[in-house]
Short mmCIF file of C-alpha atoms in Angstrom, two decimals:
data_model
loop_
_atom_site.label_atom_id
_atom_site.label_comp_id
_atom_site.label_asym_id
_atom_site.label_seq_id
_atom_site.Cartn_x
_atom_site.Cartn_y
_atom_site.Cartn_z
CA MET L 1 -17.17 -24.26 -15.60
CA THR L 2 -19.90 -24.26 -12.62
CA SER L 3 -20.81 -21.17 -11.44
CA THR L 4 -19.46 -21.10 -7.60
CA THR L 5 -22.92 -19.56 -7.26
CA PHE L 6 -24.71 -23.71 -7.69
CA LEU L 7 -21.76 -24.58 -4.92
CA ARG L 8 -21.89 -26.77 -2.11
CA PRO L 9 -20.69 -23.85 0.95
CA TRP L 10 -17.87 -24.92 1.41
CA GLN L 11 -16.74 -25.29 -1.88
CA ALA L 12 -17.19 -22.19 -3.31
CA LEU L 13 -15.10 -21.04 -0.15
CA SER L 14 -12.43 -23.43 -1.62
CA ALA L 15 -12.46 -21.91 -5.10
CA VAL L 16 -12.17 -18.61 -3.62
CA ALA L 17 -9.37 -19.18 -0.80
CA LEU L 18 -7.12 -20.75 -3.74
CA THR L 19 -7.64 -17.64 -6.13
CA ALA L 20 -6.28 -15.51 -3.29
CA ALA L 21 -3.16 -17.71 -2.49
CA ALA L 22 -2.58 -17.38 -6.04
CA LEU L 23 -3.16 -14.03 -6.22
CA VAL L 24 -0.76 -13.31 -3.14
CA VAL L 25 2.08 -15.44 -5.20
CA ALA L 26 1.68 -13.51 -7.89
CA PHE L 27 1.30 -10.18 -5.71
CA VAL L 28 5.08 -11.74 -4.48
CA LEU L 29 5.88 -13.10 -7.74
CA ALA L 30 4.94 -10.89 -11.02
CA PRO L 31 5.19 -7.36 -11.12
CA ALA L 32 9.27 -7.81 -11.16
CA THR L 33 8.36 -9.45 -15.28
CA LEU L 34 4.89 -7.78 -15.72
CA ALA L 35 6.97 -3.98 -15.30
CA SER L 36 10.46 -5.07 -17.49
CA THR L 37 10.73 -4.62 -20.57
CA ALA L 38 13.93 -5.18 -22.39
CA ALA L 39 15.46 -2.40 -21.86
CA THR L 40 15.17 -3.06 -17.63
CA SER L 41 15.01 -6.34 -17.62
CA GLY L 42 17.93 -6.29 -14.76
CA LEU L 43 15.97 -4.74 -12.97
CA ALA L 44 13.88 -7.18 -11.54
CA SER L 45 16.52 -8.11 -9.42
CA GLU L 46 16.15 -5.60 -5.97
CA SER L 47 19.91 -4.84 -6.13
CA ARG L 48 20.62 -3.98 -9.00
CA LEU L 49 17.88 -1.92 -9.44
CA ILE L 50 19.09 -0.28 -5.84
CA ALA L 51 22.53 0.51 -7.42
CA THR L 52 21.47 1.29 -11.06
CA PHE L 53 18.98 3.51 -9.22
CA ARG L 54 21.61 4.83 -7.07
CA SER L 55 23.94 5.87 -9.70
CA ALA L 56 21.23 7.68 -11.83
CA PHE L 57 20.63 9.92 -9.04
CA VAL L 58 24.40 11.06 -8.63
CA GLY L 59 24.28 11.57 -12.25
CA TYR L 60 20.99 12.77 -12.82
CA TRP L 61 21.86 15.70 -9.88
CA ARG L 62 25.37 16.40 -11.32
CA THR L 63 23.24 18.47 -14.08
CA GLY L 64 21.20 19.41 -11.99
CA ALA L 65 18.53 19.51 -14.63
CA ALA L 66 14.54 19.32 -14.20
CA GLY L 67 14.49 16.42 -16.66
CA PHE L 68 15.25 12.98 -15.53
CA GLY L 69 17.85 12.28 -18.50
CA SER L 70 18.52 9.05 -20.58
CA GLU L 71 19.84 6.78 -17.91
CA LEU L 72 17.65 7.21 -14.40
CA GLN L 73 14.23 7.94 -16.43
CA PRO L 74 13.83 4.10 -17.61
CA VAL L 75 13.86 3.13 -13.96
CA VAL L 76 12.05 6.10 -12.54
CA ASP L 77 9.13 4.42 -15.47
CA TYR L 78 10.47 0.84 -14.83
CA TRP L 79 8.57 1.76 -10.88
CA PHE L 80 6.17 3.50 -12.12
CA ARG L 81 4.54 0.36 -13.60
CA TYR L 82 5.65 -2.22 -11.28
CA HIS L 83 3.32 -0.40 -8.90
CA VAL L 84 1.07 -0.39 -12.06
CA ALA L 85 0.75 -4.32 -12.29
CA LYS L 86 1.62 -4.33 -7.79
CA ALA L 87 -2.12 -1.97 -7.13
CA LEU L 88 -3.65 -3.71 -9.48
CA LEU L 89 -2.81 -7.27 -8.41
CA ALA L 90 -3.48 -5.69 -4.75
CA ALA L 91 -6.45 -4.50 -5.13
CA ALA L 92 -8.18 -7.86 -6.67
CA LEU L 93 -6.80 -9.98 -3.91
CA LEU L 94 -8.11 -7.76 -1.51
CA ALA L 95 -11.48 -8.03 -3.58
CA VAL L 96 -11.45 -11.03 -2.95
CA LEU L 97 -10.19 -11.59 0.69
CA ILE L 98 -13.14 -9.22 1.52
CA VAL L 99 -15.13 -12.29 -0.62
CA LEU L 100 -14.04 -15.19 1.34
CA GLY L 101 -14.29 -13.80 4.83
CA VAL L 102 -18.00 -12.79 4.12
CA LEU L 103 -18.44 -16.83 2.60
CA SER L 104 -16.60 -17.59 5.92
CA TRP L 105 -18.82 -15.44 8.40
CA ARG L 106 -21.73 -16.20 6.76
CA THR L 107 -21.02 -20.31 6.44
CA SER L 108 -19.91 -20.22 10.41
CA LEU L 109 -23.31 -19.06 11.67
CA ARG L 110 -25.07 -21.81 9.44
CA VAL L 111 -23.16 -25.12 11.34
CA SER L 112 -21.62 -25.53 15.45
CA GLY L 113 -18.91 -26.76 17.02
CA VAL L 114 -15.74 -27.36 14.51
CA ARG L 115 -16.46 -26.83 11.52
CA ALA L 116 -17.52 -23.31 12.93
CA ALA L 117 -14.44 -22.69 14.60
CA GLY L 118 -12.78 -23.02 11.21
CA LEU L 119 -14.62 -20.73 10.17
CA ALA L 120 -14.13 -18.69 12.51
CA VAL L 121 -11.14 -18.63 11.79
CA SER L 122 -10.86 -18.21 8.20
CA GLY L 123 -12.78 -14.68 8.81
CA VAL L 124 -10.33 -13.19 11.46
CA LEU L 125 -7.52 -14.46 8.99
CA SER L 126 -9.73 -13.08 5.87
CA THR L 127 -9.89 -9.85 7.90
CA ALA L 128 -6.62 -9.52 8.63
CA LEU L 129 -5.56 -10.15 4.99
CA ALA L 130 -7.46 -8.16 4.41
CA VAL L 131 -6.36 -4.80 6.11
CA VAL L 132 -2.75 -5.87 4.51
CA SER L 133 -4.33 -5.97 0.81
CA LEU L 134 -5.03 -2.34 1.50
CA ALA L 135 -2.66 -0.74 2.65
CA ALA L 136 -1.17 -2.48 0.33
CA VAL L 137 -3.46 -1.14 -2.31
CA MET L 138 -2.70 2.29 -0.51
CA ALA L 139 1.24 2.51 -0.86
CA ASN L 140 0.63 1.05 -4.23
CA ILE L 141 -1.61 4.27 -5.72
CA HIS L 142 0.77 6.91 -4.38
CA GLY L 143 4.05 4.63 -5.48
CA MET L 144 2.72 5.06 -8.68
CA ALA L 145 1.40 8.47 -8.85
CA ALA L 146 5.24 9.68 -7.44
CA PRO L 147 7.22 7.08 -8.53
CA PHE L 148 10.52 8.76 -8.28
CA GLY L 149 9.99 9.87 -4.52
CA SER L 150 9.31 6.25 -3.93
CA LEU L 151 12.20 5.53 -5.43
CA LEU L 152 14.11 8.13 -3.28
CA PRO L 153 14.35 5.33 0.32
CA MET L 154 16.39 3.26 -1.84
CA LEU L 155 19.42 5.78 -1.75
CA PHE L 156 20.10 4.37 2.24
CA GLY L 157 20.10 1.99 3.92
CA ALA L 158 21.70 -1.70 2.08
CA PRO L 159 23.19 -2.75 0.64
CA ASN L 160 26.00 -0.08 2.17
CA ALA L 161 25.36 3.71 1.22
CA SER L 162 27.89 5.28 3.15
CA THR L 163 31.20 4.40 -0.21
CA GLY L 164 31.45 5.90 -3.65
CA PRO L 165 30.53 9.22 -5.14
CA LEU L 166 26.28 8.90 -3.46
CA PRO L 167 27.30 10.25 0.53
CA ASP L 168 28.79 13.80 -0.93
CA THR L 169 25.29 14.20 -2.77
CA LEU L 170 23.44 13.58 -0.19
CA SER L 171 25.51 16.26 1.92
CA GLN L 172 25.01 18.62 -0.59
CA ILE L 173 21.36 18.30 -1.07
CA ARG L 174 21.55 18.79 2.88
CA GLN L 175 22.96 21.48 2.53
CA ARG L 176 21.34 23.28 -0.17
CA LEU L 177 17.68 22.26 1.77
CA ALA L 178 19.51 24.20 5.23
CA ASP L 179 20.50 26.87 3.11
CA GLY L 180 17.08 27.77 1.44
CA GLN L 181 17.97 27.27 -1.81
CA ASN L 182 16.77 26.26 -5.07
CA SER L 183 17.78 24.30 -8.55
CA PRO L 184 15.79 22.55 -11.04
CA ALA L 185 17.11 19.18 -9.93
CA LEU L 186 16.00 19.19 -5.54
CA GLU L 187 12.64 21.54 -7.30
CA VAL L 188 11.84 18.16 -7.87
CA ILE L 189 12.14 15.52 -6.11
CA ARG L 190 10.34 18.33 -3.46
CA SER L 191 7.57 17.99 -5.79
CA ASP L 192 7.70 14.66 -5.98
CA TYR L 193 7.96 14.63 -2.58
CA VAL L 194 4.83 15.94 -1.93
CA LYS L 195 3.05 14.52 -4.54
CA PHE L 196 3.71 11.81 -2.39
CA HIS L 197 2.78 12.02 0.94
CA ALA L 198 -0.88 14.16 -0.91
CA VAL L 199 -2.10 11.51 -2.56
CA MET L 200 -1.80 9.20 0.35
CA ALA L 201 -3.30 12.05 1.71
CA VAL L 202 -6.25 12.15 -0.68
CA GLU L 203 -6.62 8.33 -0.20
CA GLY L 204 -6.19 7.33 2.70
CA THR L 205 -8.93 10.81 3.58
CA ILE L 206 -11.20 8.33 1.51
CA VAL L 207 -11.68 5.34 2.71
CA VAL L 208 -11.74 6.98 5.80
CA ILE L 209 -14.87 8.28 4.72
CA VAL L 210 -15.91 4.37 3.29
CA LEU L 211 -15.24 2.90 6.71
CA VAL L 212 -16.94 5.24 8.68
CA VAL L 213 -20.00 4.27 6.17
CA LEU L 214 -19.84 0.71 6.34
CA SER L 215 -19.87 1.62 10.49
CA VAL L 216 -22.93 2.93 10.29
CA VAL L 217 -24.12 0.00 8.56
CA LEU L 218 -22.15 -2.16 11.07
CA TRP L 219 -24.00 -0.42 14.42
CA ARG L 220 -27.80 -0.22 12.10
CA GLY L 221 -27.39 -3.64 11.52
CA PHE L 222 -26.99 -4.93 14.72
CA ARG L 223 -29.69 -3.10 16.27
CA ARG L 224 -31.88 -4.46 13.90
CA THR L 225 -30.82 -8.27 14.49
CA ASP L 226 -32.91 -9.76 16.63
CA ARG L 227 -31.44 -10.46 19.85
CA ALA L 228 -32.03 -14.38 19.59
CA GLU L 229 -28.88 -14.17 17.33
CA ARG L 230 -26.16 -14.00 19.56
CA ARG L 231 -23.29 -15.34 17.76
CA ALA L 232 -24.86 -12.61 14.40
CA ARG L 233 -24.76 -9.54 17.19
CA ARG L 234 -21.22 -10.78 18.19
CA LEU L 235 -20.09 -10.47 14.93
CA LEU L 236 -21.64 -7.88 13.97
CA ALA L 237 -20.17 -5.72 17.68
CA ALA L 238 -16.57 -7.39 16.95
CA TYR L 239 -16.70 -5.56 13.23
CA GLY L 240 -18.27 -2.05 14.65
CA VAL L 241 -15.47 -1.93 17.02
CA PHE L 242 -12.71 -2.99 14.94
CA ILE L 243 -13.93 -1.16 12.12
CA PRO L 244 -13.29 2.49 13.86
CA LEU L 245 -10.67 2.07 15.65
CA LEU L 246 -9.36 0.86 12.09
CA THR L 247 -10.31 4.38 10.96
CA LEU L 248 -8.83 6.20 13.63
CA ALA L 249 -5.34 4.29 13.05
CA LEU L 250 -5.32 6.34 9.68
CA ALA L 251 -7.86 8.66 10.62
CA VAL L 252 -4.39 9.44 12.35
CA ILE L 253 -1.21 7.98 9.37
CA VAL L 254 -3.96 10.73 7.16
CA VAL L 255 -3.12 13.64 9.63
CA ALA L 256 0.63 13.30 8.81
CA ASN L 257 0.97 12.92 5.25
CA ALA L 258 -1.56 15.88 4.89
CA THR L 259 0.81 18.15 6.58
CA THR L 260 4.13 16.78 5.58
CA ALA L 261 2.36 16.96 2.15
CA ALA L 262 1.44 21.10 2.90
CA GLN L 263 5.03 21.73 4.74
CA PRO L 264 7.71 19.32 3.25
CA LEU L 265 10.83 21.88 4.57
CA PRO L 266 11.89 19.79 8.10
CA GLY L 267 10.55 16.09 6.73
CA LEU L 268 12.75 16.07 3.63
CA GLU L 269 16.34 17.47 5.96
CA SER L 270 14.63 14.66 8.06
CA PHE L 271 13.92 12.05 4.92
CA PHE L 272 17.87 13.46 3.63
CA ALA L 273 19.31 13.41 7.39
CA GLY L 274 18.51 9.00 6.86
CA GLY L 275 14.89 9.81 8.54
CA TRP L 276 12.81 7.99 6.61
#
């Protein structure tokens, strides 16, 4: 097959765009299948996953032990594999979208009229989807690091969580937290909750550093670009403004997660009160 490096720009763009579209479909449809085993095939259904986890969580809490046991462990393992698949696919999609965005903007600077406008739209869409993909990578990394903690939100919301033994279990957890009591099971819940937020803070800090460096590179490129190249300068300036704004938003999220990891009790109490 001919390498895309020898194709015309529009052919390369088409090939990269098709790859991105295929990865989007794979990201949505493939993880549940990739994560499933013969024992956990039924968990590919979201409603089945939620029901199974809630039932297993109630049993886990009743035992009071730290170990997940035979009912909850397969669910946690499945959810770990699910996040691994999601993270890898999101990372691949992010890389492809970055390539698509760079190709779109570079090509748009060499053409004019309708073609330039169409390529600009492609560049903007690629950027927006790349931001979403970056968020997906980060979310699935800390979901992978703390799969039990990332399952906990399934204890709330639809399908109806106000019936059966689950409400009583949640009430007991709230009471334990309010009274400052502890147990092996509650310590595992607390530990995974802290890990979930700590990993987000760490990976967010790394991304913030990368974005700061990228901002510096963009503004240096802006200064070095000849004033006659107005379109290139506008493009560099636009990204030079957008990237710091994105960095600032992410920095706020990093601080919030670091604060929660350092002082988990208020967040845990709010979480089990339904404030996720």
